Coordinates of C-alpha atoms in Angstrom, one line a residue:
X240 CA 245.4 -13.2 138.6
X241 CA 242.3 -13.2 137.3
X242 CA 239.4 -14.1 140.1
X243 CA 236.3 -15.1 137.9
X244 CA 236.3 -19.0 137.0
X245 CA 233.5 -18.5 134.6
X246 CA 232.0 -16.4 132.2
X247 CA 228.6 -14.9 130.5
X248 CA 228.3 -13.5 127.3
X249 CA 226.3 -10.6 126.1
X250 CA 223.8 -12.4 124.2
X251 CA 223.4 -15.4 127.2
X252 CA 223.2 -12.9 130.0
X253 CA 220.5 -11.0 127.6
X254 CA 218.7 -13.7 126.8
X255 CA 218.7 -14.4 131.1
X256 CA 217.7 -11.0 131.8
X257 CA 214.7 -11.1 129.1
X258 CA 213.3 -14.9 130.3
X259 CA 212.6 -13.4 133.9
X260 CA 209.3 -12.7 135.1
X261 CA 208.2 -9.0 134.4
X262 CA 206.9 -8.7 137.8
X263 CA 210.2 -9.2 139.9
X264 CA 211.8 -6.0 139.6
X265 CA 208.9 -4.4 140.4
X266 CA 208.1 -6.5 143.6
X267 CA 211.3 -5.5 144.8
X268 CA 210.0 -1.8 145.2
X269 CA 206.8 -2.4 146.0
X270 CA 205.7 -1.6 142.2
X271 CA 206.9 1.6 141.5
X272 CA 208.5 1.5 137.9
X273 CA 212.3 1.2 137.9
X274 CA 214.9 3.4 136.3
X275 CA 216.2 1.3 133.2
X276 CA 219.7 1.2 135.3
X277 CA 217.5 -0.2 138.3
X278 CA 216.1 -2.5 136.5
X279 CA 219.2 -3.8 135.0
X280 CA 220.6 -3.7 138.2
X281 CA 217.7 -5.9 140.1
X282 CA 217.5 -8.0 137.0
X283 CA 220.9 -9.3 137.7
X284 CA 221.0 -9.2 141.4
X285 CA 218.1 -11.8 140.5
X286 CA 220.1 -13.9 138.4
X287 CA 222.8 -14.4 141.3
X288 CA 220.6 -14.7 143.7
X289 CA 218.9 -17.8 142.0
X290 CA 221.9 -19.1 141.0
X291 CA 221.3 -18.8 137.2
X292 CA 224.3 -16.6 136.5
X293 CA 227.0 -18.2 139.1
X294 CA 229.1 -15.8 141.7
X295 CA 232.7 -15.6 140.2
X296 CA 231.3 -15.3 136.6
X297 CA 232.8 -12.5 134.8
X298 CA 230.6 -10.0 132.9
X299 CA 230.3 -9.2 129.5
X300 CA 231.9 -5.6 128.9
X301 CA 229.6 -2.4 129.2
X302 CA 229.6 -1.9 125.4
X303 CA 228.8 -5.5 124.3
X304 CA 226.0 -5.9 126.9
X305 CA 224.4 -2.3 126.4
X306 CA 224.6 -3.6 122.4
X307 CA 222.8 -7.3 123.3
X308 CA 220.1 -5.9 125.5
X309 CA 219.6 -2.0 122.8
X310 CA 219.9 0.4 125.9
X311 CA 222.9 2.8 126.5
X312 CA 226.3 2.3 127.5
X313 CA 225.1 4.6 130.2
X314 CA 222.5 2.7 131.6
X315 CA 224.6 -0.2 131.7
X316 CA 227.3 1.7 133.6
X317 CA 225.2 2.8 136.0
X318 CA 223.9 -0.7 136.9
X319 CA 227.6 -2.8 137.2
X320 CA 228.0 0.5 139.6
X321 CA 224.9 -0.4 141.2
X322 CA 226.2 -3.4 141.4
X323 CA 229.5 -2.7 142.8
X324 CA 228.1 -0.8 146.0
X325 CA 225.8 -3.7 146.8
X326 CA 228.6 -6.0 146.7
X327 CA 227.3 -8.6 143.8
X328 CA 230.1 -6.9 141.4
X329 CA 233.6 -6.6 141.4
X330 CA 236.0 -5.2 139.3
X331 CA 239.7 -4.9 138.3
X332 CA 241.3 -2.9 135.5
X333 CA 242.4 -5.0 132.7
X334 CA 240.4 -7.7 134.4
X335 CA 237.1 -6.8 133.7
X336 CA 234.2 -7.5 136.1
X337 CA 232.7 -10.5 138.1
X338 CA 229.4 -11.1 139.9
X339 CA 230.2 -11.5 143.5
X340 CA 228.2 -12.5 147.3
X341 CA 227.7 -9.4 149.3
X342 CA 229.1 -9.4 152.3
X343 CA 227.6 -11.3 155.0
X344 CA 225.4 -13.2 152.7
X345 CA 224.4 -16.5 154.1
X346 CA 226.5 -19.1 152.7
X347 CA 226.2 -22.8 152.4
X348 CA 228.4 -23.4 155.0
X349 CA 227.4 -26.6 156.0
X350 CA 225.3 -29.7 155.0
X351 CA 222.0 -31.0 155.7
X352 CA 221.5 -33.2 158.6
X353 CA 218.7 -35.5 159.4
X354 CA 217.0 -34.8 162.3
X355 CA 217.3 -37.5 165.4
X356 CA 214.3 -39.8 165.3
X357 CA 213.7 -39.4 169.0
X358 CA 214.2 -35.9 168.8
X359 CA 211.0 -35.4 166.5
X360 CA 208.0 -34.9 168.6
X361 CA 206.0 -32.5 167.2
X362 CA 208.5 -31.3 164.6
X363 CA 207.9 -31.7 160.4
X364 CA 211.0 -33.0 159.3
X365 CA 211.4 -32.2 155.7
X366 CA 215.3 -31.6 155.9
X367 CA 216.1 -35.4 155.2
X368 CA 215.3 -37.1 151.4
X369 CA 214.8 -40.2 152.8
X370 CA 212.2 -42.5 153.1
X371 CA 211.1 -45.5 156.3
X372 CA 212.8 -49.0 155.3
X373 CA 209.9 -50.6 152.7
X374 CA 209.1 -54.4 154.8
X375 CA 209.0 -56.8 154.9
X376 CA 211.9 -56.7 152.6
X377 CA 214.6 -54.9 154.6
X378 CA 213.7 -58.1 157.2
X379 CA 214.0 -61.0 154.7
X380 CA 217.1 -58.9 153.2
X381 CA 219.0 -58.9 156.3
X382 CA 217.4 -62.5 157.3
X383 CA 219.1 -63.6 153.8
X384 CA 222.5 -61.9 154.7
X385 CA 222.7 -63.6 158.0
X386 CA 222.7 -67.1 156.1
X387 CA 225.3 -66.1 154.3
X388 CA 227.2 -64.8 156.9
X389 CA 228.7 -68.0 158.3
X390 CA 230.8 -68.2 154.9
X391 CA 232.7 -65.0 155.5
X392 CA 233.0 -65.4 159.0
X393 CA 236.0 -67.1 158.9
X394 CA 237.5 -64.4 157.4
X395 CA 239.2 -61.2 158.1
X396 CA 236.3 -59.7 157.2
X397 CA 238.3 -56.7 155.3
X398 CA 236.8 -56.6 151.1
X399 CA 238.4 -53.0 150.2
X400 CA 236.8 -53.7 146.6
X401 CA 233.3 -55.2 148.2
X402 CA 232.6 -58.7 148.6
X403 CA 232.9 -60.5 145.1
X404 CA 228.9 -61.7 145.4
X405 CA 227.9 -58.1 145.4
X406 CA 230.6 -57.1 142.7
X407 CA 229.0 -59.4 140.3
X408 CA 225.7 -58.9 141.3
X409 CA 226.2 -54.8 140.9
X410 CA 228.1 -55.5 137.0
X411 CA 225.5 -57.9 135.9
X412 CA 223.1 -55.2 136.5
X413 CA 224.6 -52.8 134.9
X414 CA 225.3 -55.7 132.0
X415 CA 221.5 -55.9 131.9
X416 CA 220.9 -52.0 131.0
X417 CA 223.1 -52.4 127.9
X418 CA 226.1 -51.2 129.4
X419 CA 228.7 -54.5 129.7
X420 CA 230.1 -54.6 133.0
X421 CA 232.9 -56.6 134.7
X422 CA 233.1 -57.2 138.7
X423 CA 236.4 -55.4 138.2
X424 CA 234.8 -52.4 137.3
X425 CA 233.0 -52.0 140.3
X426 CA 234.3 -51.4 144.0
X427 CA 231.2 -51.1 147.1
X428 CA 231.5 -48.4 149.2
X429 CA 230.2 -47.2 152.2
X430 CA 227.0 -45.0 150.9
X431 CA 227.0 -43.0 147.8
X432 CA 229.1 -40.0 150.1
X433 CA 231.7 -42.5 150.7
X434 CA 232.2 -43.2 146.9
X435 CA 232.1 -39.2 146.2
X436 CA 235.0 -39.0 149.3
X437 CA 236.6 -41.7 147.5
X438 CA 236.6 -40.2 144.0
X439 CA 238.0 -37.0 145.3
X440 CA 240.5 -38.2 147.1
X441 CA 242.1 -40.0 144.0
X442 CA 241.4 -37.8 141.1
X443 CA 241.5 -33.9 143.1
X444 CA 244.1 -31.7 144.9
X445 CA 243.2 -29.3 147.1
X446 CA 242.4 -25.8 145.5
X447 CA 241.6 -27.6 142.3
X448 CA 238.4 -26.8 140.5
X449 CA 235.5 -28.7 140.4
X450 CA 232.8 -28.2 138.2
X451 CA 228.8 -29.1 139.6
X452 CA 225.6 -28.3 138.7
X453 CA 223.6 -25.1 140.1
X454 CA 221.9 -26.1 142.1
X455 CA 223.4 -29.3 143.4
X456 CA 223.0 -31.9 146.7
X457 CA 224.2 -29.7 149.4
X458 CA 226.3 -32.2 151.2
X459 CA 228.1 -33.2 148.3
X460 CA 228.8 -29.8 148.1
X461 CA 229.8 -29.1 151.3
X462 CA 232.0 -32.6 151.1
X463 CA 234.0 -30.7 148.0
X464 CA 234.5 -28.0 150.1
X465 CA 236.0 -29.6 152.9
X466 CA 238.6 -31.3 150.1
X467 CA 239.5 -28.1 149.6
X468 CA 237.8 -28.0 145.8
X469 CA 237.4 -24.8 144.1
X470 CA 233.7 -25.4 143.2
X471 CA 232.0 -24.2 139.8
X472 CA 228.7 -24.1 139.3
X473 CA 227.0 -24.4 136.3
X474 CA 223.3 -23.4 136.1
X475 CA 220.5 -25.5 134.4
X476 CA 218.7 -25.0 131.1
X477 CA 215.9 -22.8 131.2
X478 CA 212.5 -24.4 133.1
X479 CA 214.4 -27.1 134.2
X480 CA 215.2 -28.9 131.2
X481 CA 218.2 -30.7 131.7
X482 CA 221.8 -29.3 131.7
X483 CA 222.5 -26.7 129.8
X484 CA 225.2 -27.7 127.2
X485 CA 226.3 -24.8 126.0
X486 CA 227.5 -23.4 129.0
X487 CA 228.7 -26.8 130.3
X488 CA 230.9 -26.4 127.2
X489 CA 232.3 -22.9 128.2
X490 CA 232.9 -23.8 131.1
X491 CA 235.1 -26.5 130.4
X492 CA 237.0 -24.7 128.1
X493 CA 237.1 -21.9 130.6
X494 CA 238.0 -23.0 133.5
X495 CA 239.2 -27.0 132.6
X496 CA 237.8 -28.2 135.8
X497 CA 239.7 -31.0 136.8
X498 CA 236.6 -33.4 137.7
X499 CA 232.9 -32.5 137.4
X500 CA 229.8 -33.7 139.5
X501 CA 226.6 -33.8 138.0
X502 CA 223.0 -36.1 138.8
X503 CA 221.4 -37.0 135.6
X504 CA 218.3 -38.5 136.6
X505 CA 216.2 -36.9 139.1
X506 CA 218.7 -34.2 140.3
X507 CA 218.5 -33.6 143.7
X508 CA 217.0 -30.8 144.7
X509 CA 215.7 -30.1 141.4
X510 CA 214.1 -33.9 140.2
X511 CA 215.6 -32.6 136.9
X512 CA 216.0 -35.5 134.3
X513 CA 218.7 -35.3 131.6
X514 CA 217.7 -36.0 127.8
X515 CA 219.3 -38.9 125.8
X516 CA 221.0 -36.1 123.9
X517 CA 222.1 -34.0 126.3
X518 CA 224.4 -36.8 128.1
X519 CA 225.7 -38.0 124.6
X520 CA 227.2 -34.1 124.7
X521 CA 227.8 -33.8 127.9
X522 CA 230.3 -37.0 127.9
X523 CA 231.7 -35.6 124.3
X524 CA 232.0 -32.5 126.1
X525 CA 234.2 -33.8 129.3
X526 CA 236.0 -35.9 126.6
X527 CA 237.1 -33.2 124.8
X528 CA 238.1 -31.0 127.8
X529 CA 240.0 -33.7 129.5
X530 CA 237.6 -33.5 132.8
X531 CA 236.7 -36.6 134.7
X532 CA 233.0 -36.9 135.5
X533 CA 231.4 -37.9 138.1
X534 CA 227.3 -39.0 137.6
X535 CA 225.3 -39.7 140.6
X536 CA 222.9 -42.5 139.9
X537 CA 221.1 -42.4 143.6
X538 CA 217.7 -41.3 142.3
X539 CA 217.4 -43.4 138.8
X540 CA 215.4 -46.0 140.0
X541 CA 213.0 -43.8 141.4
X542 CA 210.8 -42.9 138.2
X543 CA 207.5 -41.9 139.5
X544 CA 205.5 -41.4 136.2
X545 CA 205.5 -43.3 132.7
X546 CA 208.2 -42.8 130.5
X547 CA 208.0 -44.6 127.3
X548 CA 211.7 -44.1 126.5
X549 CA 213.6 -43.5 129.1
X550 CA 217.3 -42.3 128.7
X551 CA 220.1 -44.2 128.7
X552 CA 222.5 -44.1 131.7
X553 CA 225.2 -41.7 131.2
X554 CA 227.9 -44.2 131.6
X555 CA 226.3 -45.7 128.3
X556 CA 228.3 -43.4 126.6
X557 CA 231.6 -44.4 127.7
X558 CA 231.0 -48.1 128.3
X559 CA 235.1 -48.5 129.4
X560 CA 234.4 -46.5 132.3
X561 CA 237.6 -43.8 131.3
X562 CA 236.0 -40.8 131.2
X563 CA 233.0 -41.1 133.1
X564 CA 233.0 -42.9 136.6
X565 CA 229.3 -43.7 138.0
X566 CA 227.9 -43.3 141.7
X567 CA 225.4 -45.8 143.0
X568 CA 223.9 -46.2 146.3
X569 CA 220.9 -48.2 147.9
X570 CA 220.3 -45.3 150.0
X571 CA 217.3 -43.6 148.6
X572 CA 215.9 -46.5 145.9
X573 CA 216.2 -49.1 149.4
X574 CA 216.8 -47.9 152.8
X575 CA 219.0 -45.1 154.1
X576 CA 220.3 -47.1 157.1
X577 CA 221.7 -49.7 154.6
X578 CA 224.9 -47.7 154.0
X579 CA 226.0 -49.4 150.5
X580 CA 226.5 -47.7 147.6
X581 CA 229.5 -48.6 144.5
X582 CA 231.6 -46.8 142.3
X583 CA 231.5 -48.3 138.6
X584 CA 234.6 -47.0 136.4
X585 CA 237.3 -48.6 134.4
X586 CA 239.3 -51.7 135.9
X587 CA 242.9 -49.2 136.6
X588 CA 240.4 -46.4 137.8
X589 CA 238.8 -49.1 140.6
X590 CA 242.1 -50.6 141.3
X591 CA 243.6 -47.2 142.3
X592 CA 240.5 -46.5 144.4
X593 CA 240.8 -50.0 146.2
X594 CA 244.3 -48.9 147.0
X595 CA 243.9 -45.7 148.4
X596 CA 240.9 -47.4 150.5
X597 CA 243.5 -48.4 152.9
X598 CA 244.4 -45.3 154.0
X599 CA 239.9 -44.4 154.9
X600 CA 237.7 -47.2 155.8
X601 CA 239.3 -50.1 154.1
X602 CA 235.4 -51.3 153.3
X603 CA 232.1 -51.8 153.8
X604 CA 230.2 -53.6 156.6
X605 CA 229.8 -57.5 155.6
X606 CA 226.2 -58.2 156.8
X607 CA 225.0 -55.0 154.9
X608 CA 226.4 -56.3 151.7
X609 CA 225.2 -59.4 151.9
X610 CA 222.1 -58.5 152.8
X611 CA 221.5 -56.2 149.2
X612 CA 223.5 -58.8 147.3
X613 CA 220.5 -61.5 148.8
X614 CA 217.9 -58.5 147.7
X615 CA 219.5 -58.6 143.9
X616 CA 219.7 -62.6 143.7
X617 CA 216.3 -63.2 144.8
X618 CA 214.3 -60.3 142.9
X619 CA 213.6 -58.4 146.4
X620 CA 215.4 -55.4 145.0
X621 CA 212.5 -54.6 142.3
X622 CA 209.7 -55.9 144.7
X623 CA 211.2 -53.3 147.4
X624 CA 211.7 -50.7 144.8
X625 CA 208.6 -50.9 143.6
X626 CA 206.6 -50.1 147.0
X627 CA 208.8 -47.6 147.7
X628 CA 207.9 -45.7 144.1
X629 CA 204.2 -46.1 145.4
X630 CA 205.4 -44.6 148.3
X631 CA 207.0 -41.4 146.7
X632 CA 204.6 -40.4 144.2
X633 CA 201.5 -40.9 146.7
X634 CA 203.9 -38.7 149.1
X635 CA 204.5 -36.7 146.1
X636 CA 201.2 -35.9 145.1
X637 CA 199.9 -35.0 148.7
X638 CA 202.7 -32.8 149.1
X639 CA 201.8 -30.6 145.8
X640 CA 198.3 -30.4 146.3
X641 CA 198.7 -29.2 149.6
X642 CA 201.2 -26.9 148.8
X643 CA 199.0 -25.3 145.6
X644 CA 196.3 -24.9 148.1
X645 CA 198.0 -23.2 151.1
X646 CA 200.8 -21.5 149.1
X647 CA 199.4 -20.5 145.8
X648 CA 202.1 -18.2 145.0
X649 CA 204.9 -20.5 145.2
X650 CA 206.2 -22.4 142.1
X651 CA 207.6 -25.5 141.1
X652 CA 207.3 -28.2 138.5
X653 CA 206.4 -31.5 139.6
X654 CA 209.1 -33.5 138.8
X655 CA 208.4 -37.3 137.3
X656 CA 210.6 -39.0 140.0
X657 CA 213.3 -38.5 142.3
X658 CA 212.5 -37.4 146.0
X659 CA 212.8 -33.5 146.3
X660 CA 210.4 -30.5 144.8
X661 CA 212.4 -27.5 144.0
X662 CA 210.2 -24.6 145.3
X663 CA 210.4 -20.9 144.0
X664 CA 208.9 -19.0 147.6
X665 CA 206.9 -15.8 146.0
X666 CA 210.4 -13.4 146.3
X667 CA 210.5 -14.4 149.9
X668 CA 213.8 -15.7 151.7
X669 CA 214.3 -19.4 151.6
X670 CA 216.5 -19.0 154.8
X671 CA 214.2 -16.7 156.3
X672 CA 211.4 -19.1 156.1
X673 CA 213.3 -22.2 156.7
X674 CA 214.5 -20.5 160.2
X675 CA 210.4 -19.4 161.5
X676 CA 209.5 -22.7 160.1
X677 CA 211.8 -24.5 162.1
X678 CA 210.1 -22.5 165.3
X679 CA 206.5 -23.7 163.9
X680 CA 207.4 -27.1 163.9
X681 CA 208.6 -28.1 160.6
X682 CA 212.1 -28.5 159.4
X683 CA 213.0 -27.8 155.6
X684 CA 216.2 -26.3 154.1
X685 CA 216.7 -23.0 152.6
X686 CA 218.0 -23.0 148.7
X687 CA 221.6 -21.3 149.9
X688 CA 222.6 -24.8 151.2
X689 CA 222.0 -26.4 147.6
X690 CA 224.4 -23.4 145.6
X691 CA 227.6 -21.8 145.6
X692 CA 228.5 -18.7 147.5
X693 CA 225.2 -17.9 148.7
X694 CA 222.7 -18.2 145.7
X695 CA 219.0 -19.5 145.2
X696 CA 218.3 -17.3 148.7
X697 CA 214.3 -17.1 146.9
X698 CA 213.9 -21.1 146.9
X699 CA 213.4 -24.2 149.7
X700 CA 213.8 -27.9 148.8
X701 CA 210.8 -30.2 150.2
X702 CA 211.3 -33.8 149.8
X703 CA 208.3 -36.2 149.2
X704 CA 209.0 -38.0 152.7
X705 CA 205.3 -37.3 154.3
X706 CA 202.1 -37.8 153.1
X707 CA 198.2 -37.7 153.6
X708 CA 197.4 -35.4 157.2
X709 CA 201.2 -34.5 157.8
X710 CA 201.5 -33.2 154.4
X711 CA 198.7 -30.6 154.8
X712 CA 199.8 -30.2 158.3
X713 CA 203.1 -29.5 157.1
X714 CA 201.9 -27.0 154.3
X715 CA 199.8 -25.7 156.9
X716 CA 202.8 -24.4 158.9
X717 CA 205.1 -23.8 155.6
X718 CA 202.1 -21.0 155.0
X719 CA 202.3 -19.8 158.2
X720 CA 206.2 -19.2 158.1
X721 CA 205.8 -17.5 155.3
X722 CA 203.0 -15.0 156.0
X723 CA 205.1 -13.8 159.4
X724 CA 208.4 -13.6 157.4
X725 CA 206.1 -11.3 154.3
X726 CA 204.9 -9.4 157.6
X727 CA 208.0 -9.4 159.8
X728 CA 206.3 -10.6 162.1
X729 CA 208.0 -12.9 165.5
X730 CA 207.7 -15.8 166.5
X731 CA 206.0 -15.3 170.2
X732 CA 204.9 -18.5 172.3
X733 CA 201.3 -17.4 171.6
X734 CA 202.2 -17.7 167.8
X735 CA 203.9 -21.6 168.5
X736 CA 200.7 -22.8 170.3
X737 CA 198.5 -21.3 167.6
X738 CA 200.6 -23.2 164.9
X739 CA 202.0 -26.6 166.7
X740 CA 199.3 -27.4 168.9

């Protein structure tokens, strides 16, 4: 049995190999020029490592790719042998070969978890995408739910769907960005993780496959995992520009995941927003394969810059709800501690959801949904939203101009919304620096936690949760992580008090 899930062709995996920067292959040797093999060889180390060619994807044959990129057969040999003894290549006969982790590679193995408030004390905590409750709204919200509450208290107090109020409140939203929605297309869940948990639980078995983005949110990832999915990734267009279709295609075709996950609009960790056109195709696309898929809305309210015409949701383009099945949450457009989020899909794909609900949580807290479905019905919800956009993009700005000045050499593109910067670390480890920043006092997760099998080891996610003096302070010490981990240096308690005092 074949054990690649995906594949490159010559011409993609040439085209890959010629977009990367000149200067990384050389970097890696301390700028000595490479033997072509070497340079192959690094070239595609690189691509794994960043996650733009995914582990498990099988290789185009010697002769094809040595045609694609005009070098010999023989050089191309020599680097999948390269390859081979550094463990990112295997190979069967009659199987071909696939690009593999090395092992004892770091791997995602786990999710990312927000640090205690009263643990904090001097520590930078940039591992958490979250934001500080915006008042006085989360007050009049859960001031307006507890006037409600008397109604319901009679009650079991057990809504597996979600309280009708909010149901109707959640579809005529949805009914207002030109997508027609019915209450019974909607079930509330508890968060946007617990309508993913949900999702999986109906529509996956385990050892199943899965097809995400590359990256993707790390604890959806790892929540997949635990379900026993067989994830695979599919990398992003070039420069961040949205999905890239063509290989969302092959993939498809290739491996006919049985569900996919994707984030349209301001992907987390990348802030990545999808075009119009590319989520017309991408829902033709899991149409025509038969795959279920899965769109995380959490960020879409949280557009940071002008957009004159924004895109239309995803779910636009399957207004029954059949093919795609939408995730919402109040978590990062509201309040993280307000643990409501919904699942919008056709009527027999909710009522099968609500069903299997009784075997999980059976539903959400009460008080919490009455308290958003008061924030909708009095026009809270966009006053709320609102201050927390101001929020973000004055965190947001700090953050990047601090970074440009004490880390020059790192790169990113400043997203227009969303919460997260996805930062390229000047070919230093992301886990390396993620582990001495932790011991300088601030937390921030490495780019393995946000891929598959190990990849994007060169990148860290920072979120756009600080601002002002604690973003410079926590550039500061992101600068400092990283000169000890291009020195090799240790961390010392001399070092700490230099850094954290």
């Amino acid at each position: 049995m074949a054990q690649w899930t995906s594949a490159v062709g010559a011409t993609q995996l040439a085209r890959l190999l010629r977009s990367q920067d000149p200067r990384d292959a050389e970097l890696a040797v301390g700028g000595r020029k490479l033997p072509a093999y070497r340079s192959l060889a690094d070239g595609v180390r690189l691509l794994v490592l960043e996650g733009r060619v995914p582990v498990a994807a099988r290789l185009p044959a010697e002769r094809e790719l040595a045609a694609a990129l005009g070098v010999s057969r023989t050089t191309v040999a020599a680097a999948y042998e390269a390859l081979r003894a550094e463990g990112f290549l295997e190979s069967r006969r009659g199987s071909g070969s696939w690009t593999a982790a090395p092992a004892g590679s770091p791997l995602p193995t786990r999710g990312l978890e927000p640090l205690p408030p009263e643990a904090g004390g001097s520590m930078i905590d940039l591992g958490c995408a979250a934001l500080p409750a915006p008042e006085p709204w989360l007050t009049r919200a859960i001031q307006g739910g507890m006037a409600d509450l008397p109604l319901y208290a009679h009650t079991h107090g057990d809504y597996p769907a979600g309280l009708p109020v909010l149901r109707q409140a959640l579809a005529d939203r949805y009914t207002a960005r030109g997508i027609p929605t019915m209450p019974e297309q909607i079930m509330v869940t508890t968060g946007a993780m617990g309508a993913v948990a949900a999702i999986c639980r109906l529509c996956t078995s385990p050892g199943e496959r899965v097809a995400v983005d590359s990256p993707s949110y790390a604890n959806i990832l790892q929540l997949m995992r635990d379900a026993g999915a067989r994830l695979v990734p599919v990398a992003l267009a070039e420069r961040l520009a949205g999905w890239d279709i063509p290989a969302w295609r092959q993939v498809m075709r290739d491996a006919a995941p049985r569900m996919a996950y994707v984030v349209a609009d301001f992907h987390n960790p990348t802030g990545t927003l999808a075009t119009d056109d590319q989520r017309r195709r991408m829902v033709d696309a899991a149409k025509a394969a038969g795959t279920l898929l899965v769109v995380d809305e959490t960020m879409t309210e949280l557009q940071l810059d002008d957009n004159p015409e924004p895109p239309r949701p995803v779910c636009a383009f399957d207004p029954g709800g059949s093919a795609v099945i939408t995730v919402g949450s109040a978590s990062k457009a509201f309040w993280a501690g307000m643990r409501i989020g919904w699942v919008r899909a056709a009527p027999d794909i909710i009522r099968s959801l609500v069903a299997a609900r009784a075997y999980s949580d059976l539903g959400s807290p009460v008080l919490e949904q009455l308290a958003i479905a008061s924030l909708l019905d009095t026009g809270g919800w966009e006053q709320a939203v609102e201050i927390r956009r101001d929020q973000a993009r004055e965190n947001r700005d700090a953050i990047v101009g601090a970074l440009r000045r004490e880390l020059p050499d790192w790169e990113f593109t400043v997203p227009r919304g969303g919460l997260t910067l996805w930062v390229r670390t000047g070919g230093l480890s992301g886990s390396r620096i993620a582990e001495v920043g932790e011991r300088l006092g601030v937390r921030v997760p490495s780019g393995p936690r946000f891929g598959v099998d190990g990849t994007f080891e060169g990148f860290v996610r920072v979120p756009f949760t600080v601002g002002g003096a604690v973003a410079d302070e926590a550039a500061s010490r992101l600068a400092g992580a990283a000169r000890m981990v291009a020195s090799g240096a240790t961390v010392d308690a001399d070092t700490l008090r230099a850094f954290v005092a």
